[in-house]
Amino acid sequence: MDQGAFEKGAGVPDFVLLDQLTEDAMWANIKLRFEKDHIYTYIGDVVVSMNPYKRLDIYSESLMSNYKGCYKYERAPHIFALANDAYRFMTQRMENQCVIISGESGAGKTEATKIIMRYISKVSYSSTEVDRIKDMLLNSNPILEAFGNATTLRNDNSSRFGKYMEISFEGNGAPVGGRITNYLLEKSRVVAVGAGERSFHIFYQLLAGYPAAQLRSELYLENDPTKYKYLARSTNIKVSTINDSDDFKEVQRAMKTLNFSDAQQKQIWRTVAAILHLGNISFNEHQPANDAGTVTTTIANPDVADTVATLLDCDSHSLKRAFTYRSITTGVGRRQSVIEVPLDEAQAYYTRDALAKALYERLFNWIVQHINTALAPHDGRFDDKIAIGLLDIYGFEVFQSNSYEQFCINYCNEKLQQLFIELTLKSEQEEYVREGIEWKGIDYFNNKIICDLIESKKPTGLIALMDETCLIAESTDKTLFDKMNQLFKTHKHFETYEISKNRAIPDGSFKIKHYAGDVVYAIDGFLDKNKDILTSSLKACMQTSNLDMIQSFFPVEADTRKRPETAGTQFRTALNNLIDTLLKCYPHYVRCIKPNDEKRPGRLNEERVRHQIRYLGLVENVRVRRAGFANRQPYERFMQRYKMVCPQTWPRWKGGNDRQGTEVILNHLGVGKEEFKFGKTKVFIRNPKTLFLLEEKREAEMPRLIHIMQSAIRRYVAKQSLAKKKAAMKILQFIRRRRGLAWVSSAVRAYQGCDKDPKLGKNIVCPAAPALLRGAQEVFELYHARWRAGVMVKSLSKEEQAHMRQKVLAYTIFKGKKPINIPRRFDADYLESPQNPNQQAYVRSMQRLFAKYGDQRVEFADYAEKINRSQAVQRRGIVITDQNIYKHDPKSFKVAQAGIPIAICTSVSLSPHNDAWVVVHTNDQSNRDLVMNFGVTGDEKVSEFVTVLCQVFKELTNNDLQINFVDKINYNNTVAKQPSPAIQITFEVNAKVKVPTWKKGTKTSNVIQLPQ
């Protein structure tokens, strides 16, 4: 165990380690640990928990992480260790687990349940969906506590109902849902609150937390609990440890998380409000004028009854009539009739309270069912999943006045004690005898005799006797009491004054000597509470409600003549079903002890603690644990789990049977002979440390074994994959060969004779190739296209070939960058054309230029618009020779200055739009950049100009001229000794222009307007 668990002066962490096993020694150890705030102590696997009545810093997330994955004895005693065991056992063994939390009211059972839920939520597998389920599971607690818990003399947050919560998991340990089974809500608390206690929390939370204006307008309530008689019967309205307003907000948040709609929440609050108003209805009794008449009752404040009817959305007249009259059905068949009998004042109050109790109980059951619907797994199935169950059920109760509710609660605790005895004391000792293990029996009190007194059918027990008495219409509580005296007068655990003449037992009361102590029950009200009857008139009235929720509380009964089961029988059946469920799970126990009755921190009442030690059977539990064995397993399971820790038994044990293999493993690990015993079918291990040693050795071996298995699996998978691939390759190669040959033959046939075709096979469609030969098809088509192009080019003249090269270059430059007229023929010198009226002047001018500057040929010539230095448009003849670009006057064709050498050009800029503007950039400071528009003759000539310019530039410099396609063009307007800032050309759409048009702007910017 963790050395921190053995703190000096803090006792021993496990009662099994006590030097002397006596009640005195156990009390002394509890006292030492409690004074050091060590509230948890073990008895082997059982956790004994003391309620500290204060907050302790021992539940942080970091501490949860410290316990995660550890064995119980590796850390100091804590409820986290038990929760970790439950979760680990479930995931390792794929076996359902249950945690049974027992103890008196106020011993801390509810808090223990919440702590376990928080731990499981923290350490379990996580994902977005899983976190949503965890959130819903945790948020069910505030709702159930609000509607099912109350402040009692012994506990500020006492569970007044029992619940068994099952959390369902997938095999990977991820929670996927849950469900709650509730038992015996103490509904009498709604109408009768003991002195110093409170009713259910939700009444106070609603009044404190609901918005004040809506509280009055929607629920007709005020936020003063003393104005409602059901609450005002106790002076304990405010509790220092409870903030009702904050708790109500938490309930609302939890309801949202658990999918309670706004409409459903409003109906819940209307029902709760209606119950509070019900308590304020009062009655007046009217005596008849003469003795021959009948006593009648009227409602003293009918307006309150009207408010109740409004909240429940039912008929007000029917409701008020049901409070003061009851319907009796007489006769059968056609002769059947219904008569109304007036109720006296006491009966009217009883009827009112019966409705309040019925509404609250059915509301509570509806809320639990809704939570179960929200928590259900997506597939709605629980049987194929593993689960951890948490049993949080009312503790043993002894009040100054004990009634039917305490009888049922204490019966439940007797059953749980019997289960504990069966699983930890009786069955364990019986197993030792059955397996042939030497064993000296340990005496303990078996409370089966008390359980039989309460629940037995033959011979008749108390519940069966109550049911028999309820069948007789004239029976009263005194009738039941007389029958008890007659039937149980010799039972050593049942006592009345009439039987024993013990004046400590009041008249009309009986005593049951429970395992936890003697309890005296007052017989008054037992029969009515067991019958749990609501008049047919009230049921019929509730069935007329327009609220879906209220209607569902009171379904129409198919056969009203069938007598419903009594409350006692229903509780007995539910309790036995619970025990059956628990017996199918691996159990874990938390035994809660209450240190004092005043709920004061740091105070230990020795007498109270010793009493709980005795009735919980803790000393006997320690004796069995010390004398017995911590673990037992069938030989086959032991071998299957631990055979890898010993070379002789791994991978297969061949030296004998499983018992002999188990002995080999234990001897190999050096486990002492005194630490284990061999039974007929099982091995018994005495000390948990031996089990931890086995688990540690197993876990140490697992990585190596996993590596071996992974290697073997990978090798097998690789071999299988390789064999499949080889087979597949052979098949594919055969298929490809056949398909390939067939396709090649069809392709050859398709292209046969294309050299004799005038169009050289232009219309030939290559046969579609198989998927694996698509590349070959593309190659066929490419080679045919190249062959066809080559034949066509060879047939052209040199001039036509040059023209085609120009077209290819133009296509390469402009494709996808700017729209041009590709089919137009490039005629090069358009100014020498007879259509040019100034043809002769142009020819003479070019002859002079050639003679003067040495140019050899004209590559391109046409009219264009040029932008001068003042940003004005001028018409010019633009000529590209093999050396220069010349600008001619369009009429005289005089050249004012020398041409611009093409070799000094740096780039050409065009827009990506449908226009013919171009800017030629140079690196010569004596020449401005040329800005020109080659669309003035009606045809787009900019593509030919740029193509020819690129060709000449390549011939002169052996480099490619840079071509830019941009929306904004910057150009140089500076010439020698005449500096000018750079000018930017932008392009914009203008619906008024028909052709791209130059618009002069500022000194630094101009616009070319484009048609829409």
Coordinates of N, CA, C and O in Angstrom, one line a residue, residues 492-556:
K492 N -40.1 -13.7 18.0 CA -39.1 -13.0 18.9 C -38.7 -11.7 18.4 O -38.0 -10.9 19.2
H493 N -39.0 -11.3 17.2 CA -38.6 -10.0 16.7 C -39.8 -9.0 16.5 O -39.7 -8.0 16.0
F494 N -41.0 -9.5 17.0 CA -42.2 -8.6 17.0 C -42.7 -8.5 18.4 O -42.8 -9.4 19.2
E495 N -43.1 -7.2 18.8 CA -43.6 -7.0 20.1 C -44.6 -5.9 20.2 O -44.5 -4.9 19.5
T496 N -45.7 -6.0 21.0 CA -46.6 -5.0 21.3 C -46.8 -5.0 22.8 O -46.5 -6.0 23.5
Y497 N -47.5 -4.0 23.3 CA -47.8 -4.0 24.7 C -48.7 -5.1 25.1 O -48.6 -5.8 26.1
E498 N -49.7 -5.4 24.2 CA -50.6 -6.5 24.4 C -49.9 -7.9 24.6 O -50.3 -8.8 25.3
I499 N -48.8 -8.0 23.9 CA -48.0 -9.3 23.9 C -47.1 -9.3 25.1 O -47.0 -10.3 25.9
S500 N -46.3 -8.2 25.3 CA -45.2 -8.3 26.3 C -45.5 -7.5 27.6 O -44.7 -7.6 28.5
K501 N -46.6 -6.7 27.6 CA -46.9 -5.8 28.7 C -45.8 -4.8 29.0 O -45.6 -4.4 30.1
N502 N -45.0 -4.5 27.9 CA -43.9 -3.5 28.1 C -44.5 -2.1 27.9 O -44.9 -1.8 26.8
R503 N -44.5 -1.3 28.9 CA -45.1 0.0 28.9 C -44.3 1.0 28.0 O -44.8 2.1 27.7
A504 N -43.1 0.6 27.6 CA -42.4 1.5 26.7 C -43.0 1.5 25.3 O -42.7 2.4 24.5
I505 N -43.9 0.6 25.0 CA -44.5 0.5 23.7 C -45.9 1.2 23.9 O -46.7 0.7 24.6
P506 N -46.2 2.3 23.2 CA -47.5 3.0 23.3 C -48.6 2.1 22.8 O -48.4 1.1 22.0
D507 N -49.8 2.5 23.2 CA -51.0 1.8 22.7 C -51.1 2.0 21.2 O -50.8 3.1 20.7
G508 N -51.6 1.0 20.5 CA -51.7 1.1 19.0 C -50.4 1.2 18.3 O -50.4 1.7 17.2
S509 N -49.4 0.6 18.9 CA -48.1 0.6 18.2 C -47.5 -0.8 18.3 O -47.8 -1.6 19.2
F510 N -46.6 -1.1 17.4 CA -45.8 -2.4 17.5 C -44.4 -2.1 17.3 O -44.0 -1.2 16.6
K511 N -43.6 -3.0 17.8 CA -42.1 -2.9 17.7 C -41.6 -4.1 16.9 O -42.0 -5.2 17.1
I512 N -40.6 -3.7 16.0 CA -39.9 -4.7 15.2 C -38.4 -4.6 15.7 O -37.9 -3.5 15.7
K513 N -37.8 -5.7 16.0 CA -36.4 -5.7 16.5 C -35.6 -5.9 15.2 O -35.2 -7.1 14.8
H514 N -35.3 -4.8 14.6 CA -34.5 -4.8 13.3 C -33.0 -5.1 13.6 O -32.6 -5.0 14.8
Y515 N -32.3 -5.5 12.6 CA -30.9 -5.7 12.7 C -30.1 -4.5 13.2 O -29.1 -4.5 13.9
A516 N -30.7 -3.3 12.8 CA -30.0 -2.0 13.2 C -30.5 -1.5 14.5 O -30.1 -0.4 14.9
G517 N -31.5 -2.1 15.1 CA -32.1 -1.6 16.4 C -33.6 -1.7 16.4 O -34.2 -2.0 15.4
D518 N -34.1 -1.5 17.5 CA -35.6 -1.7 17.7 C -36.3 -0.4 17.2 O -35.8 0.7 17.5
V519 N -37.4 -0.6 16.5 CA -38.2 0.6 16.0 C -39.6 0.3 16.4 O -40.2 -0.8 16.1
V520 N -40.3 1.4 17.0 CA -41.7 1.3 17.3 C -42.5 2.0 16.2 O -42.2 3.2 16.0
Y521 N -43.5 1.4 15.7 CA -44.3 1.9 14.6 C -45.7 2.2 15.1 O -46.3 1.3 15.7
A522 N -46.3 3.4 14.8 CA -47.7 3.7 15.1 C -48.5 3.1 14.0 O -48.3 3.4 12.8
I523 N -49.6 2.3 14.4 CA -50.4 1.7 13.4 C -51.3 2.6 12.6 O -51.8 2.3 11.5
D524 N -51.5 3.8 13.2 CA -52.5 4.7 12.5 C -52.0 5.0 11.1 O -50.9 5.4 10.9
G525 N -53.0 4.9 10.2 CA -52.7 5.2 8.8 C -52.1 4.1 7.9 O -52.0 4.3 6.7
F526 N -51.8 3.0 8.6 CA -51.1 1.9 7.8 C -52.0 1.4 6.7 O -51.6 1.2 5.6
L527 N -53.3 1.1 7.0 CA -54.2 0.5 5.9 C -54.4 1.5 4.8 O -54.3 1.1 3.6
D528 N -54.7 2.8 5.1 CA -54.9 3.7 4.1 C -53.7 3.9 3.2 O -53.8 4.0 2.0
K529 N -52.5 4.0 3.8 CA -51.3 4.2 3.0 C -51.0 2.9 2.2 O -50.4 3.0 1.1
N530 N -51.4 1.8 2.7 CA -51.1 0.5 2.0 C -52.1 0.4 0.8 O -51.7 0.0 -0.3
K531 N -53.4 0.9 1.0 CA -54.3 0.9 -0.1 C -53.9 1.9 -1.2 O -54.1 1.6 -2.4
D532 N -53.5 3.1 -0.8 CA -53.0 4.1 -1.7 C -54.2 4.4 -2.7 O -54.0 4.4 -3.9
I533 N -55.4 4.8 -2.1 CA -56.6 4.9 -3.0 C -56.8 6.4 -3.3 O -56.6 7.3 -2.5
L534 N -57.1 6.7 -4.6 CA -57.6 8.0 -5.0 C -59.0 7.8 -5.6 O -59.2 6.9 -6.4
T535 N -59.9 8.6 -5.2 CA -61.3 8.4 -5.5 C -61.5 8.5 -7.1 O -60.8 9.2 -7.8
S536 N -62.5 7.8 -7.5 CA -62.7 7.7 -9.0 C -63.1 9.1 -9.5 O -62.9 9.5 -10.6
S537 N -63.8 9.9 -8.6 CA -64.2 11.3 -9.1 C -63.0 12.1 -9.4 O -63.0 12.9 -10.4
L538 N -62.0 12.1 -8.5 CA -60.8 12.8 -8.7 C -60.0 12.4 -10.0 O -59.5 13.2 -10.8
K539 N -60.0 11.0 -10.2 CA -59.3 10.5 -11.4 C -60.0 11.0 -12.6 O -59.4 11.5 -13.6
A540 N -61.4 10.9 -12.6 CA -62.1 11.4 -13.8 C -61.9 12.9 -14.1 O -61.8 13.3 -15.2
C541 N -61.8 13.7 -13.0 CA -61.6 15.1 -13.1 C -60.2 15.3 -13.8 O -60.1 16.2 -14.7
M542 N -59.2 14.6 -13.3 CA -57.9 14.8 -13.8 C -57.8 14.4 -15.3 O -57.0 14.9 -16.1
Q543 N -58.6 13.4 -15.6 CA -58.5 12.9 -17.0 C -59.1 13.9 -18.0 O -58.9 13.8 -19.2
T544 N -59.9 14.9 -17.5 CA -60.4 15.9 -18.4 C -59.5 17.1 -18.6 O -59.8 18.0 -19.3
S545 N -58.3 17.1 -17.9 CA -57.3 18.1 -18.0 C -56.9 18.3 -19.5 O -56.7 17.3 -20.2
N546 N -56.6 19.5 -19.9 CA -56.1 19.8 -21.2 C -54.6 19.8 -21.3 O -54.0 20.0 -22.3
L547 N -54.0 19.5 -20.1 CA -52.5 19.4 -20.1 C -52.1 17.9 -20.4 O -52.6 17.0 -19.7
D548 N -51.3 17.7 -21.4 CA -50.9 16.3 -21.8 C -50.3 15.6 -20.6 O -50.5 14.4 -20.4
M549 N -49.5 16.3 -19.8 CA -48.7 15.7 -18.7 C -49.7 15.2 -17.6 O -49.6 14.1 -17.2
I550 N -50.7 16.0 -17.3 CA -51.7 15.6 -16.3 C -52.5 14.4 -16.8 O -52.8 13.5 -16.0
Q551 N -52.9 14.5 -18.0 CA -53.6 13.3 -18.6 C -52.8 12.0 -18.5 O -53.4 11.0 -18.2
S552 N -51.5 12.1 -18.8 CA -50.7 10.9 -18.7 C -50.5 10.4 -17.3 O -50.3 9.2 -17.1
F553 N -50.7 11.3 -16.3 CA -50.6 10.9 -14.9 C -51.8 9.9 -14.5 O -51.7 9.1 -13.6
F554 N -52.9 10.1 -15.2 CA -54.2 9.4 -14.8 C -54.8 8.7 -16.0 O -55.8 9.2 -16.5
P555 N -54.1 7.7 -16.5 CA -54.7 7.0 -17.7 C -56.0 6.4 -17.4 O -56.3 6.0 -16.3
V556 N -56.8 6.2 -18.4 CA -58.1 5.6 -18.3 C -57.9 4.1 -18.0 O -57.1 3.4 -18.8

